[in-house]
Amino acid sequence: MALVKSRNQIVPPFTPTTKRRKTHKPTANEPNQALTAPESQNRKEEKEKEQEKEEGTEQEKEETQNGQEETQTEKEGSQSGKEQSQTGKQTKKKTEQKQQQQQTKSKSEQKRKRKEKEQHRKEYQATFHATLSTRFYGELTADKEDDAIPFAFEQEEQASASRQVMYADASGNWQFASVAVSCRNPDDRSWVDNQYFVTDIVGQKIELGELFGIGAALKLRLEKQRQMGPVATGSGGDELLIFSDSHSAMRLIIAYDKNPFKVKQDKAPLAQKVCLLSHQLWLLGVKVRIHWVPGHPKRGKSPQGHKRVDLLCSKAVDGAKPKTSSYLDC
């Protein structure tokens, strides 16, 4: 290349120059790319670990939040279950109360019906009248309690030699049957008591003891009438009134009079003796009338004669005469 001459200087010939690259210095916030390969790898691993740690922490937070939400849901479910359980208990309690009320009502209704039935049975038993002359000779009457008690008081006051009043009662245990008969003395208005304990009807129904008491009253009057002799013809006859608190004994006499073969074998012999005694008195001119009187009246007082025989039987006092059913033989 030719040199160009200037007036004052000489310009050297042009030669191409190589431009230096600026070296980039890493800042504090930028990674140093000039680090060696192992150090760079370690930094990457640390960064990845930090990133994984952050992701794990985030995941744990999410899981914790989900767990809290599940716990809250469980609490709500538990609360709902408790409310449902409480509602169920209340419903069950109401149902049980309703059933109990129905059962109580049903029991009350059954009790009322039983009471009505028992009342009807008592009224039926307390209203019968029978005039017999087949085997038993006499009358058997049972009025209602309100009528039976005043009648007994009236007959006690009107007792006389021709109208004798007697009371018969019995009680029993497993050793003997205690029987008592009391009669009003028409002369001085005093009471004559007779007590027995019967050994051959032990452990049986008390109606046999009551029946023995009626028979004992008949036997006492028969013995006296035999001493006095028959009642004079045309006088209308004498009357013997026996008061007993046993419907069953009176009905047993009626049953035997109608058909003795339908009466049980353990009761028929005693019923037969009572019927024979009534027939003997009828032959002597004495009319027999047996009336029912309540043993323990609901209203009012018991007649004096019944109080006496009831007390004698309940105490089973010493001095009672030991007897058997054969005592009633004519």
Short mmCIF file of C-alpha atoms in Angstrom, two decimals, residues 21-295:
data_model
loop_
_atom_site.label_atom_id
_atom_site.label_comp_id
_atom_site.label_asym_id
_atom_site.label_seq_id
_atom_site.Cartn_x
_atom_site.Cartn_y
_atom_site.Cartn_z
CA ARG A 21 -13.86 -8.21 24.31
CA LYS A 22 -14.91 -6.86 27.66
CA THR A 23 -14.80 -9.43 30.39
CA HIS A 24 -18.13 -9.62 32.32
CA LYS A 25 -17.67 -9.58 36.04
CA PRO A 26 -20.46 -11.30 37.89
CA THR A 27 -22.29 -9.27 40.47
CA ALA A 28 -23.12 -10.41 43.93
CA ASN A 29 -26.61 -11.45 42.86
CA GLU A 30 -25.50 -13.31 39.76
CA PRO A 31 -23.89 -16.69 39.83
CA ASN A 32 -20.29 -16.85 38.97
CA GLN A 33 -20.08 -18.67 35.67
CA ALA A 34 -16.43 -19.00 36.08
CA LEU A 35 -16.87 -21.42 38.99
CA THR A 36 -15.64 -24.84 38.56
CA ALA A 37 -18.03 -27.64 37.45
CA PRO A 38 -18.35 -29.43 40.86
CA GLU A 39 -19.20 -26.21 42.67
CA SER A 40 -21.82 -25.36 40.07
CA GLN A 41 -23.35 -28.81 40.46
CA ASN A 42 -23.50 -28.41 44.24
CA ARG A 43 -25.25 -25.10 43.90
CA LYS A 44 -27.80 -26.65 41.61
CA GLU A 45 -28.42 -29.47 44.04
CA GLU A 46 -28.81 -27.03 46.93
CA LYS A 47 -31.21 -24.98 44.89
CA GLU A 48 -33.20 -28.04 43.98
CA LYS A 49 -33.29 -29.09 47.64
CA GLU A 50 -34.48 -25.65 48.68
CA GLN A 51 -37.10 -25.77 45.97
CA GLU A 52 -38.17 -29.26 47.05
CA LYS A 53 -38.25 -28.10 50.66
CA GLU A 54 -40.43 -25.14 49.73
CA GLU A 55 -42.70 -27.43 47.74
CA GLY A 56 -42.83 -29.89 50.69
CA THR A 57 -43.66 -27.09 53.10
CA GLU A 58 -46.38 -25.90 50.77
CA GLN A 59 -47.70 -29.42 50.46
CA GLU A 60 -47.65 -29.84 54.24
CA LYS A 61 -49.60 -26.61 54.59
CA GLU A 62 -52.15 -27.85 52.11
CA GLU A 63 -52.38 -31.21 53.89
CA THR A 64 -52.75 -29.47 57.26
CA GLN A 65 -55.45 -27.26 55.83
CA ASN A 66 -57.20 -30.27 54.32
CA GLY A 67 -56.90 -32.07 57.67
CA GLN A 68 -58.42 -29.12 59.47
CA GLU A 69 -61.24 -29.04 56.96
CA GLU A 70 -61.79 -32.78 57.44
CA THR A 71 -61.72 -32.36 61.23
CA GLN A 72 -64.26 -29.57 60.94
CA THR A 73 -66.40 -31.78 58.72
CA GLU A 74 -66.10 -34.62 61.23
CA LYS A 75 -67.07 -32.26 64.05
CA GLU A 76 -70.06 -31.07 62.08
CA GLY A 77 -70.96 -34.69 61.29
CA SER A 78 -70.54 -35.66 64.93
CA GLN A 79 -72.68 -32.72 66.01
CA SER A 80 -75.28 -33.69 63.44
CA GLY A 81 -75.13 -37.30 64.68
CA LYS A 82 -75.59 -36.14 68.27
CA GLU A 83 -78.57 -34.05 67.25
CA GLN A 84 -80.04 -37.00 65.35
CA SER A 85 -79.36 -39.28 68.33
CA GLN A 86 -80.97 -36.76 70.68
CA THR A 87 -83.96 -36.47 68.36
CA GLY A 88 -84.17 -40.26 68.17
CA LYS A 89 -84.07 -40.54 71.97
CA GLN A 90 -86.79 -37.94 72.34
CA THR A 91 -88.93 -39.71 69.75
CA LYS A 92 -88.35 -43.06 71.47
CA LYS A 93 -89.19 -41.53 74.84
CA LYS A 94 -92.42 -40.06 73.48
CA THR A 95 -93.32 -43.40 71.93
CA GLU A 96 -92.64 -45.21 75.21
CA GLN A 97 -94.70 -42.65 77.12
CA LYS A 98 -97.54 -43.06 74.66
CA GLN A 99 -97.37 -46.85 74.94
CA GLN A 100 -97.26 -46.57 78.73
CA GLN A 101 -100.30 -44.31 78.71
CA GLN A 102 -102.13 -46.77 76.46
CA GLN A 103 -101.16 -49.66 78.74
CA THR A 104 -102.29 -47.70 81.81
CA LYS A 105 -105.54 -46.86 80.08
CA SER A 106 -105.98 -50.48 79.06
CA LYS A 107 -105.26 -51.67 82.62
CA SER A 108 -107.70 -49.11 84.02
CA GLU A 109 -110.32 -50.28 81.56
CA GLN A 110 -109.72 -53.91 82.48
CA LYS A 111 -109.86 -53.05 86.17
CA ARG A 112 -113.13 -51.18 85.64
CA LYS A 113 -114.63 -54.12 83.75
CA ARG A 114 -113.52 -56.56 86.45
CA LYS A 115 -115.04 -54.28 89.07
CA GLU A 116 -118.33 -54.12 87.18
CA LYS A 117 -118.29 -57.88 86.72
CA GLU A 118 -117.60 -58.45 90.41
CA GLN A 119 -120.32 -55.98 91.35
CA HIS A 120 -122.75 -57.72 89.02
CA ARG A 121 -121.78 -61.08 90.52
CA LYS A 122 -122.30 -59.78 94.04
CA GLU A 123 -125.65 -58.26 93.14
CA TYR A 124 -126.66 -61.53 91.52
CA GLN A 125 -125.59 -63.50 94.55
CA ALA A 126 -127.22 -61.08 96.97
CA THR A 127 -130.68 -61.34 95.43
CA PHE A 128 -132.16 -64.79 95.58
CA HIS A 129 -135.08 -66.38 97.35
CA ALA A 130 -135.95 -70.07 97.44
CA THR A 131 -138.80 -71.85 99.16
CA LEU A 132 -137.88 -75.53 99.30
CA SER A 133 -139.83 -78.60 100.35
CA THR A 134 -138.21 -81.51 98.51
CA ARG A 135 -135.26 -82.29 100.74
CA PHE A 136 -134.75 -79.03 102.61
CA TYR A 137 -137.89 -77.68 104.30
CA GLY A 138 -137.78 -73.93 104.60
CA GLU A 139 -136.83 -70.65 102.91
CA LEU A 140 -133.46 -69.22 101.91
CA THR A 141 -133.26 -65.50 101.19
CA ALA A 142 -130.42 -63.16 100.30
CA ASP A 143 -131.23 -59.48 99.87
CA LYS A 144 -128.94 -56.61 99.00
CA GLU A 145 -126.71 -55.32 101.76
CA ASP A 146 -128.75 -52.14 102.25
CA ASP A 147 -131.83 -54.27 102.93
CA ALA A 148 -130.24 -57.24 104.70
CA ILE A 149 -128.70 -55.28 107.60
CA PRO A 150 -131.85 -53.37 108.67
CA PHE A 151 -133.83 -56.61 108.45
CA ALA A 152 -131.38 -58.37 110.80
CA PHE A 153 -131.55 -55.52 113.34
CA GLU A 154 -135.33 -55.60 113.20
CA GLN A 155 -135.52 -59.37 113.77
CA GLU A 156 -133.13 -59.15 116.73
CA GLU A 157 -135.49 -56.71 118.43
CA GLN A 158 -138.58 -58.79 117.62
CA ALA A 159 -137.14 -62.10 118.84
CA SER A 160 -139.58 -64.09 120.97
CA ALA A 161 -140.28 -67.64 122.11
CA SER A 162 -142.19 -68.36 118.91
CA ARG A 163 -139.78 -66.42 116.71
CA GLN A 164 -136.26 -67.45 117.65
CA VAL A 165 -133.23 -65.65 116.11
CA MET A 166 -129.82 -67.34 115.71
CA TYR A 167 -126.51 -66.41 114.10
CA ALA A 168 -124.00 -68.91 112.70
CA ASP A 169 -120.45 -68.32 111.51
CA ALA A 170 -117.23 -70.26 110.89
CA SER A 171 -113.52 -69.84 110.23
CA GLY A 172 -110.92 -72.45 109.41
CA ASN A 173 -107.26 -73.38 109.51
CA TRP A 174 -105.21 -76.53 108.93
CA GLN A 175 -105.96 -77.90 112.40
CA PHE A 176 -109.71 -77.49 112.74
CA ALA A 177 -112.72 -75.45 111.67
CA SER A 178 -113.95 -73.05 114.33
CA VAL A 179 -117.75 -72.71 114.40
CA ALA A 180 -119.95 -70.51 116.59
CA VAL A 181 -123.72 -70.24 117.07
CA SER A 182 -125.37 -67.49 119.14
CA CYS A 183 -129.09 -67.18 119.89
CA ARG A 184 -131.14 -64.43 121.52
CA ASN A 185 -132.91 -65.45 124.73
CA PRO A 186 -136.47 -64.09 124.43
CA ASP A 187 -136.95 -63.96 128.20
CA ASP A 188 -134.13 -61.67 129.32
CA ARG A 189 -132.82 -60.57 125.87
CA SER A 190 -129.41 -62.08 126.64
CA TRP A 191 -127.25 -64.05 124.22
CA VAL A 192 -126.42 -67.74 124.53
CA ASP A 193 -123.18 -68.73 122.79
CA ASN A 194 -122.16 -72.17 121.54
CA GLN A 195 -118.68 -72.88 120.21
CA TYR A 196 -117.32 -75.89 118.34
CA PHE A 197 -114.20 -76.94 116.56
CA VAL A 198 -114.79 -79.53 113.87
CA THR A 199 -111.94 -81.92 113.21
CA ASP A 200 -113.09 -83.80 110.10
CA ILE A 201 -113.41 -80.86 107.71
CA VAL A 202 -109.88 -79.55 108.23
CA GLY A 203 -108.21 -77.97 105.19
CA GLN A 204 -111.40 -77.91 103.14
CA LYS A 205 -113.33 -74.90 101.91
CA ILE A 206 -114.79 -72.72 104.63
CA GLU A 207 -118.27 -73.15 103.14
CA LEU A 208 -118.41 -76.58 104.84
CA GLY A 209 -117.70 -74.92 108.18
CA GLU A 210 -120.45 -72.39 107.45
CA LEU A 211 -122.79 -75.22 106.52
CA PHE A 212 -121.92 -77.01 109.77
CA GLY A 213 -122.82 -73.79 111.65
CA ILE A 214 -126.28 -73.71 110.03
CA GLY A 215 -126.73 -77.37 110.88
CA ALA A 216 -125.62 -76.78 114.49
CA ALA A 217 -128.25 -74.03 114.87
CA LEU A 218 -130.91 -76.41 113.54
CA LYS A 219 -129.72 -79.14 115.91
CA LEU A 220 -129.92 -76.84 118.96
CA ARG A 221 -133.52 -75.87 118.16
CA LEU A 222 -134.49 -79.47 117.36
CA GLU A 223 -133.23 -80.70 120.75
CA LYS A 224 -135.19 -77.96 122.53
CA GLN A 225 -138.34 -78.57 120.47
CA ARG A 226 -138.26 -82.27 121.19
CA GLN A 227 -138.29 -81.47 124.89
CA MET A 228 -141.21 -79.06 124.40
CA GLY A 229 -143.09 -81.26 121.99
CA PRO A 230 -144.76 -80.37 118.69
CA VAL A 231 -146.20 -76.92 118.18
CA ALA A 232 -149.94 -76.80 118.88
CA THR A 233 -152.09 -77.18 115.79
CA GLY A 234 -153.74 -73.96 114.67
CA SER A 235 -151.13 -71.66 116.20
CA GLY A 236 -149.56 -71.05 112.82
CA GLY A 237 -146.32 -72.65 113.93
CA ASP A 238 -143.10 -71.25 115.31
CA GLU A 239 -140.30 -69.69 113.27
CA LEU A 240 -136.56 -70.17 113.45
CA LEU A 241 -134.50 -67.44 111.75
CA ILE A 242 -130.85 -68.26 111.11
CA PHE A 243 -128.52 -65.52 109.85
CA SER A 244 -125.39 -66.55 107.94
CA ASP A 245 -122.83 -64.55 105.94
CA SER A 246 -122.13 -67.42 103.51
CA HIS A 247 -123.79 -67.31 100.10
CA SER A 248 -121.96 -70.48 99.10
CA ALA A 249 -123.34 -72.52 102.01
CA MET A 250 -126.88 -71.35 101.26
CA ARG A 251 -126.50 -72.13 97.57
CA LEU A 252 -125.13 -75.56 98.44
CA ILE A 253 -128.39 -76.32 100.26
CA ILE A 254 -130.40 -75.17 97.23
CA ALA A 255 -128.27 -77.28 94.89
CA TYR A 256 -128.69 -80.38 97.05
CA ASP A 257 -132.45 -79.89 97.23
CA LYS A 258 -132.69 -79.72 93.43
CA ASN A 259 -130.38 -82.62 92.59
CA PRO A 260 -128.16 -84.25 95.24
CA PHE A 261 -126.27 -86.21 92.58
CA LYS A 262 -124.78 -82.99 91.18
CA VAL A 263 -123.28 -82.02 94.53
CA LYS A 264 -119.67 -83.08 95.10
CA GLN A 265 -119.13 -86.15 97.23
CA ASP A 266 -117.18 -84.30 99.93
CA LYS A 267 -120.06 -81.82 100.40
CA ALA A 268 -123.15 -83.98 99.88
CA PRO A 269 -123.12 -85.81 103.28
CA LEU A 270 -123.11 -82.57 105.29
CA ALA A 271 -125.78 -81.00 103.06
CA GLN A 272 -127.92 -84.10 103.54
CA LYS A 273 -127.68 -83.82 107.35
CA VAL A 274 -128.78 -80.16 107.24
CA CYS A 275 -131.76 -81.03 105.04
CA LEU A 276 -132.82 -83.86 107.37
CA LEU A 277 -132.68 -81.53 110.39
CA SER A 278 -134.93 -79.01 108.62
CA HIS A 279 -137.40 -81.79 107.84
CA GLN A 280 -137.52 -82.89 111.49
CA LEU A 281 -138.27 -79.32 112.60
CA TRP A 282 -140.96 -79.02 109.94
CA LEU A 283 -142.58 -82.18 111.30
CA LEU A 284 -142.64 -80.55 114.77
CA GLY A 285 -144.30 -77.40 113.40
CA VAL A 286 -141.23 -75.13 113.18
CA LYS A 287 -140.66 -73.14 110.00
CA VAL A 288 -137.00 -72.63 109.09
CA ARG A 289 -135.90 -69.40 107.41
CA ILE A 290 -132.24 -68.76 106.57
CA HIS A 291 -131.23 -65.18 105.72
CA TRP A 292 -127.96 -63.80 104.45
CA VAL A 293 -126.27 -60.98 106.34
CA PRO A 294 -123.02 -59.28 105.20
CA GLY A 295 -119.99 -60.36 107.20
#
